[in-house]
C-alpha cells in the first residue's frame, strides 16, 4: 500500500504517523559520543565502552543495518597467519597505485590491527570462515584456518567473508555493552568550547528524523563516524536512492566538520561517473569487477573474451588469481602493473566495434570450475551489500540458474555507460566523489582531528574507505577517545548561545510558510548538481569555477531560506541539502586552490594543463577560522615513519602483529 | 461520462486530482493477507521509505518510494514468509541466456 492507496481508502490525506515534537529538548551526558553508527562508529562505541566509558551512539537509521550494514564481501589488507604480507605491503600498494594520494597513516593503523579486529568481530558472531566446508578443496581456501581468500590465492591477505552477518553482530555487541543507542537521531552540529570555531569539541546536537525532537549530547570526547560526501554532481529528482552509492550519506559529516573549523583535505578529488538513473543493479549484471572477479566472459556466440595480465598475456581461469611471474602480489583495485589483477582487454571497446566480439557479452559462471561459480554466485553476490535479496534470491525466483544460464553484461558499448570502460565519459559533466580514497578529515596518530576532543574513523578520514579500515580504525579511535575522556576530570561546559543558534537554524524550515515559488529540497539539489556539472565538470578553469561558486552561494543564500519542511522527514532532507550545498562550496574552493591538473585527483584545468607537476605533489587542506576559508597544504607523507610512530603511540597494545618477531 | 457530477469513474472509484507519483513508485510490495503489521521492516528501513500505519497492526505504508536504496534489508527482516517482496524497477531487470538452448529470459 502506498500513500495514494491510503487516500483512496480513507478519502483523506495521510497524517504524519509519528508524534511531532519540534523544539522538545533531550539532554544526554556521556563520556564519548559517536556520531554515525556504521561499522566504524559501532566499533568505536564498543571499544570506548570496553574501556569503561559511558557511550552514546547516534545514526540516521537503525544501526543493525545502517551504513555499510547490509553487507559486503571483501575484507582487505589484512596480514594474517596464512600470509606473508606485511602492513608495509598493504600501505605500499595503495601509495603506488594512487601516486602518493593515499592516507598511509590510517591504512597502516588498519593493517596492523585488522586481523585482531576480524577475530574480535568473529567472536561477536559474524561468519568469517568456511566452517560448513562449502569450499573444501578450493584453491582459495586455507584448509587449516578455513579462511577463504580472493584476488591473490597465493598471498592470501584479502579475505572473502560473509559480510551480511557482520553488522548485526557488531551492533548486538554495542547493545550488550550498554551503549546508549539513538537511532534516527541525526547529528546537525558540533558543540565547541565557548561556541567558538576551532575550539575544543564538547559534544554535538541532533534531531530525531521522525519526531523532530532536539538532542544535546554533552561529551568529553566526540567521534566523527558519519562517512564521506557524495551526490554533489549526480542527482535526479526521482530514483534518488537508486543513484546513491551509500544510503544516507549526504555530506553531513564533512559539512558539520567544516562549520566547526575542522581541517579537511583532498576535497578536490573526484572521478568520472554515469549520469544519474542509468545504472543497472550494481553487481546484478554479469561482469568481471570486484565481487565477480574472476568471472569468465563470453560474447553472443559463446566466444571467450579473455582476461589478460599487465603484460598482455592471456590468463586462463585457474591463473586469474595468481601473481604473474615476477609480480609481488595482486591487490584489489590496483591498476598499477606491479599489483594489478588480470582483467578484460584494455581495448575491449575497440575490438567490439571492429567485430571481434559480438554484443551482448555474458558472464559464463556455468563454464567455470565449481568453486569459482559457487563462491561468486553464492558467498559474494549473497553478501555484497545490495545483492542478496534483489539479485541472488530474486533472480533465482525469476528462474536464473548459475549452473545453466549466463547473465548478460551491460558494460562496454552495450547499454551501461560505466565509467571504467568508456574513455569519453571522463570528459563529461557527471562526476562522482572519489568515495574510496576521497577527501575528508585530516587525522594524527591518535586518529584525532585538529580539534581537541574530536576523533574520526572509517570513511570519514582523509582518503579512507573499505570495511576492514572502518572497523579497525573505529576500534582504534574508540580506544584513543576513551583514554582522552577518562583523563578529564570535569565534564566540559556547553555554550548555550551556540545551542540556541543551532536550534534556530535547524527548525527554520518548519517555521516559514511555503514560499510562493515552492522551491523544495529536490529542486535545490538538482540546481546544485547542475552547477557542479556545468562549472566543476570534466574540464575546469578559474573563471568557470568562480561562477560555479557564486551560483552555489546564490542557491544557498537566496533560495535555501525559502525551503519549507512539512514534516520531520522532509526537514531532514532540507537540512541534508544545506550540507550538500556547503560541501559544493568547499569542493569548488579546494579546486580553485589546486592550481594544477591532476590525473589521480580527476582534476583537469584548462588554465593549468600540466598534469601532476612535481611542486603540486601535496595535499591541499581547507578549513574555516572565524568564518573565513583558510587554505593550507600537507605533505603526502605527513605520516612520517610508519612503524616507529605506530609503536610510539601504542606501546601497550597487544595483538597478532605484536607477537610476530 | 455518466458519473460526471460525482467524479466517480466507471468502476465506482472516486477520481482524485493526484499528482504524478515519483518513479519508481513501488520498490517493495506488501501482501496484506500475510503481513502482521509488526513494523520490523519499518524499523530497519534505512531511509524511511516505509512508515508505520497510523492504525496499529495494519501493514506499513510506502510514502517515500523514490528514496529506496534497494538493498532489501526490510525483506531480510520480515518474519512473515511471503509478506514482503522486493521489486526492482522495470528498467533494471536484466536478461540471461540458457547456455544450451540459447533461450533468452528476463529476471
Ligand atoms: C554496496 C556496498 C558494498 C561494499 N562492499 C565492500 C566490500 O566488499 N569491502 C569493503 O572493504 N568495503 C565495501 N564497501 C565500503 C564499506 O561499506 C565502507 O567503507 C564502510 O561501510 C565505511 O564504514 P563507516 O562506518 O566509516 O561509514 P558508513 O558505513 O558509511 O556509516 C556511516 C553512518 O553514519 C550515518 N550518518 C551519516 N550522517 C549522519 C548524521 N548526520 N547523523 C547521524 N548519523 C549519520 C549513516 O546513517 C551511516 O550509518 C561497500 C559499500 C557499499 C555501499
Ligand atoms: S529496500 Fe531498503 S530502502 Fe528500500 S524499503 Fe527496503 S529497507 Fe527501505
Ligand atoms: S516486517 Fe513483514 S510482517 Fe512485519 S510489518 Fe513489515 S511486511 Fe508486515
Coordinates of N, CA and C in Angstrom, one line a residue, chain A residues 1-4 7-8 11 17-18 61-62 64 70 184 210 238-242 244-245 247-248 279-281 284 300 362 364 367 385-386 389-390 394-395 398-400 404-406 408 410 522 567 569 573, chain B residues 13-14 16 18 21-24 26 32 42-48 51-54 60-64 66-73 75-77 86 88-89 91-92 94-99 104 107:
Chain A
X1 N 0.8 -1.2 0.0 CA 0.0 0.0 0.0 C 0.9 1.2 0.0
X2 N 0.6 2.2 -0.9 CA 1.4 3.4 -0.8 C 0.4 4.6 -0.5
X3 N 0.9 5.8 -0.4 CA 0.1 6.9 0.1 C -1.1 7.1 -0.7
X4 N -1.0 6.8 -2.0 CA -2.2 7.0 -2.9 C -3.3 6.1 -2.5
X7 N -5.1 7.4 0.5 CA -6.1 8.4 0.2 C -7.3 7.8 -0.4
X8 N -7.2 6.9 -1.3 CA -8.3 6.2 -1.9 C -9.2 5.6 -0.8
X11 N -10.2 8.6 1.9 CA -10.7 9.8 1.4 C -10.0 11.0 2.0
X17 N 2.6 9.8 10.8 CA 2.2 8.8 11.7 C 2.9 8.8 13.1
X18 N 3.9 9.7 13.2 CA 4.7 9.8 14.5 C 4.4 11.1 15.2
X61 N 19.7 5.9 10.8 CA 18.9 4.7 10.7 C 19.1 3.8 11.9
X62 N 18.5 2.6 11.8 CA 18.8 1.6 12.9 C 20.1 0.9 12.6
X64 N 21.6 -1.7 13.2 CA 21.7 -3.1 12.8 C 22.1 -3.3 11.3
X70 N 24.3 -3.5 5.3 CA 23.5 -4.5 4.6 C 24.4 -5.7 4.2
X184 N 17.9 6.9 14.4 CA 17.1 8.0 13.7 C 17.3 9.4 14.3
X210 N 12.1 11.4 12.9 CA 10.7 11.0 12.8 C 9.8 12.0 13.7
X238 N 13.9 11.9 -9.1 CA 13.3 10.6 -8.9 C 14.5 9.6 -8.8
X239 N 14.2 8.4 -8.5 CA 15.2 7.3 -8.3 C 16.4 7.8 -7.5
X240 N 16.0 8.5 -6.4 CA 17.1 9.1 -5.6 C 17.9 8.1 -4.9
X241 N 17.3 7.1 -4.3 CA 18.0 6.1 -3.6 C 18.8 5.2 -4.6
X242 N 18.3 4.9 -5.7 CA 19.0 4.0 -6.7 C 20.3 4.6 -7.1
X244 N 22.3 6.4 -5.3 CA 23.3 6.6 -4.2 C 24.2 5.4 -4.0
X245 N 25.5 5.7 -3.9 CA 26.4 4.6 -3.7 C 26.1 4.1 -2.2
X247 N 23.6 4.6 1.4 CA 22.4 5.3 1.8 C 22.8 6.3 2.9
X248 N 22.0 7.4 2.9 CA 22.1 8.4 4.0 C 23.4 9.2 4.0
X279 N 22.2 3.4 -14.1 CA 22.9 2.2 -13.7 C 22.0 1.0 -13.7
X280 N 22.6 -0.1 -14.0 CA 21.9 -1.4 -13.7 C 22.2 -1.8 -12.3
X281 N 21.5 -2.7 -11.7 CA 21.8 -3.0 -10.3 C 23.3 -3.3 -10.2
X284 N 24.5 -6.8 -10.3 CA 23.3 -7.5 -10.7 C 23.3 -7.9 -12.1
X300 N 28.2 -13.0 -27.7 CA 26.9 -13.5 -28.0 C 27.0 -14.9 -28.7
X362 N 28.2 -11.9 -22.0 CA 27.6 -12.6 -20.9 C 28.7 -13.1 -19.9
X364 N 29.8 -16.1 -17.9 CA 29.6 -17.5 -18.0 C 30.0 -18.3 -16.8
X367 N 30.4 -22.1 -17.1 CA 31.6 -22.7 -17.6 C 32.8 -22.7 -16.7
X385 N 26.6 -5.7 -0.4 CA 25.5 -5.0 0.3 C 24.2 -4.8 -0.4
X386 N 24.2 -4.9 -1.8 CA 22.9 -4.6 -2.4 C 22.5 -5.7 -3.3
X389 N 19.2 -10.0 -1.5 CA 17.7 -10.1 -1.8 C 17.4 -9.8 -3.2
X390 N 17.8 -8.6 -3.7 CA 17.3 -8.2 -5.0 C 18.0 -9.0 -6.1
X394 N 16.2 -12.9 -5.7 CA 15.1 -12.6 -6.7 C 15.4 -13.2 -8.1
X395 N 16.6 -13.2 -8.5 CA 17.0 -13.8 -9.8 C 16.6 -15.3 -9.8
X398 N 13.1 -15.8 -10.2 CA 12.7 -15.5 -11.6 C 13.1 -16.6 -12.6
X399 N 13.9 -17.5 -12.1 CA 14.3 -18.6 -13.0 C 15.8 -18.7 -13.3
X400 N 16.6 -17.7 -12.9 CA 18.0 -17.8 -13.3 C 18.7 -18.9 -12.5
X404 N 23.4 -23.2 -15.3 CA 22.8 -23.4 -16.6 C 22.8 -22.1 -17.5
X405 N 22.6 -21.0 -16.8 CA 22.4 -19.8 -17.6 C 23.6 -18.8 -17.5
X406 N 23.6 -17.9 -18.5 CA 24.7 -16.9 -18.5 C 24.0 -15.5 -18.3
X408 N 23.6 -11.6 -18.6 CA 24.0 -10.6 -19.6 C 24.8 -9.5 -18.9
X410 N 26.2 -5.5 -19.3 CA 25.7 -4.3 -19.9 C 26.8 -3.2 -20.0
X522 N 14.3 19.1 -3.4 CA 14.7 18.4 -4.6 C 15.2 19.4 -5.7
X567 N 7.2 18.1 7.3 CA 7.2 17.1 8.3 C 8.7 16.8 8.7
X569 N 10.6 14.2 8.3 CA 11.4 13.5 7.2 C 11.9 14.5 6.2
X573 N 15.7 16.1 4.9 CA 16.1 16.2 3.5 C 16.5 17.7 3.3
Chain B
X13 N -14.9 4.0 -8.6 CA -13.8 4.7 -7.9 C -13.9 6.2 -8.0
X14 N -13.7 6.8 -6.8 CA -13.7 8.2 -6.8 C -12.4 8.7 -7.6
X16 N -9.5 11.2 -8.1 CA -8.8 12.3 -7.4 C -7.9 13.1 -8.4
X18 N -4.8 13.5 -8.4 CA -3.5 13.1 -7.9 C -2.3 13.7 -8.7
X21 N 3.0 10.2 -9.5 CA 3.8 9.5 -8.4 C 5.3 9.6 -8.8
X22 N 6.2 9.6 -7.9 CA 7.6 9.6 -8.3 C 7.9 8.2 -8.8
X23 N 9.1 8.1 -9.5 CA 9.5 6.8 -10.1 C 10.8 6.3 -9.4
X24 N 10.9 5.1 -9.1 CA 10.0 4.0 -9.1 C 9.0 4.1 -8.0
X26 N 7.0 1.8 -6.5 CA 6.7 0.7 -5.5 C 7.9 -0.2 -5.4
X32 N -0.9 -8.0 1.9 CA -1.6 -7.6 3.1 C -2.3 -8.8 3.8
X42 N 9.8 -1.5 8.9 CA 9.8 0.0 9.1 C 11.0 0.4 9.9
X43 N 11.2 -0.4 10.9 CA 12.3 -0.1 11.8 C 13.7 -0.3 11.2
X44 N 13.8 -1.2 10.3 CA 15.1 -1.5 9.7 C 15.4 -0.6 8.4
X45 N 14.3 -0.1 7.8 CA 14.5 0.6 6.6 C 15.4 1.8 6.8
X46 N 16.4 1.9 6.0 CA 17.5 2.9 6.2 C 17.0 4.3 5.9
X47 N 16.0 4.5 5.1 CA 15.6 5.8 4.7 C 14.2 6.2 4.9
X48 N 13.5 5.4 5.7 CA 12.1 5.7 6.0 C 11.2 5.7 4.7
X51 N 6.7 3.8 6.2 CA 6.3 4.3 7.5 C 5.2 3.5 8.2
X52 N 5.2 3.6 9.5 CA 4.2 2.8 10.2 C 2.8 3.2 9.8
X53 N 1.9 2.3 9.8 CA 0.5 2.6 9.5 C -0.1 3.3 10.8
X54 N -0.7 4.4 10.6 CA -1.3 5.1 11.8 C -2.2 4.1 12.6
X60 N 2.5 -1.6 6.9 CA 3.1 -0.3 6.7 C 2.8 0.3 5.4
X61 N 3.1 1.6 5.3 CA 2.7 2.4 4.1 C 4.0 2.9 3.4
X62 N 4.0 2.8 2.1 CA 5.2 3.3 1.3 C 4.9 4.8 1.0
X63 N 5.7 5.6 1.6 CA 5.5 7.0 1.5 C 6.6 7.7 0.6
X64 N 7.8 7.2 0.8 CA 8.9 7.8 0.0 C 9.6 6.8 -0.9
X66 N 10.7 6.8 -3.9 CA 11.9 7.2 -4.7 C 13.2 7.3 -3.9
X67 N 13.1 7.1 -2.6 CA 14.3 7.1 -1.8 C 14.8 5.7 -1.5
X68 N 14.2 4.7 -2.0 CA 14.6 3.3 -1.7 C 16.0 3.1 -2.3
X69 N 16.8 2.4 -1.5 CA 18.2 2.1 -1.8 C 18.3 0.7 -2.4
X70 N 17.3 -0.1 -2.4 CA 17.2 -1.4 -3.0 C 18.3 -2.4 -2.5
X71 N 18.5 -2.4 -1.2 CA 19.3 -3.5 -0.6 C 18.4 -4.6 0.0
X72 N 17.2 -4.3 0.2 CA 16.3 -5.3 0.7 C 16.4 -5.7 2.1
X73 N 17.0 -4.8 3.0 CA 17.1 -5.1 4.4 C 15.7 -5.4 5.0
X75 N 13.2 -6.8 3.5 CA 12.7 -8.2 3.2 C 13.4 -9.2 4.1
X76 N 14.7 -8.9 4.3 CA 15.5 -9.9 5.1 C 15.0 -9.9 6.6
X77 N 14.4 -8.8 7.0 CA 14.0 -8.7 8.4 C 12.6 -9.2 8.6
X86 N 10.8 -7.6 -2.7 CA 11.5 -6.5 -3.3 C 11.2 -6.5 -4.8
X88 N 12.6 -4.8 -8.1 CA 13.5 -3.9 -8.8 C 12.7 -3.2 -9.9
X89 N 13.0 -1.9 -10.1 CA 12.2 -1.2 -11.2 C 12.5 -1.9 -12.5
X91 N 13.3 -1.0 -15.5 CA 14.4 -0.7 -16.4 C 15.7 -1.4 -15.9
X92 N 15.6 -1.9 -14.7 CA 16.7 -2.6 -14.1 C 16.7 -4.1 -14.2
X94 N 17.4 -7.4 -15.8 CA 18.4 -7.8 -16.8 C 18.0 -9.1 -17.4
X95 N 18.7 -9.4 -18.5 CA 18.4 -10.6 -19.3 C 19.5 -11.7 -19.0
X96 N 19.1 -12.9 -19.2 CA 20.0 -14.1 -19.1 C 19.7 -15.1 -20.2
X97 N 20.7 -15.9 -20.5 CA 20.6 -16.8 -21.6 C 20.9 -18.2 -21.2
X98 N 20.1 -19.1 -21.6 CA 20.3 -20.5 -21.3 C 21.5 -21.0 -22.2
X99 N 22.5 -21.5 -21.6 CA 23.7 -21.8 -22.4 C 23.5 -22.8 -23.5
X104 N 16.5 -16.8 -24.3 CA 16.8 -15.6 -23.5 C 15.6 -15.2 -22.7
X107 N 14.9 -11.3 -15.8 CA 14.6 -11.6 -14.4 C 13.3 -10.8 -14.0

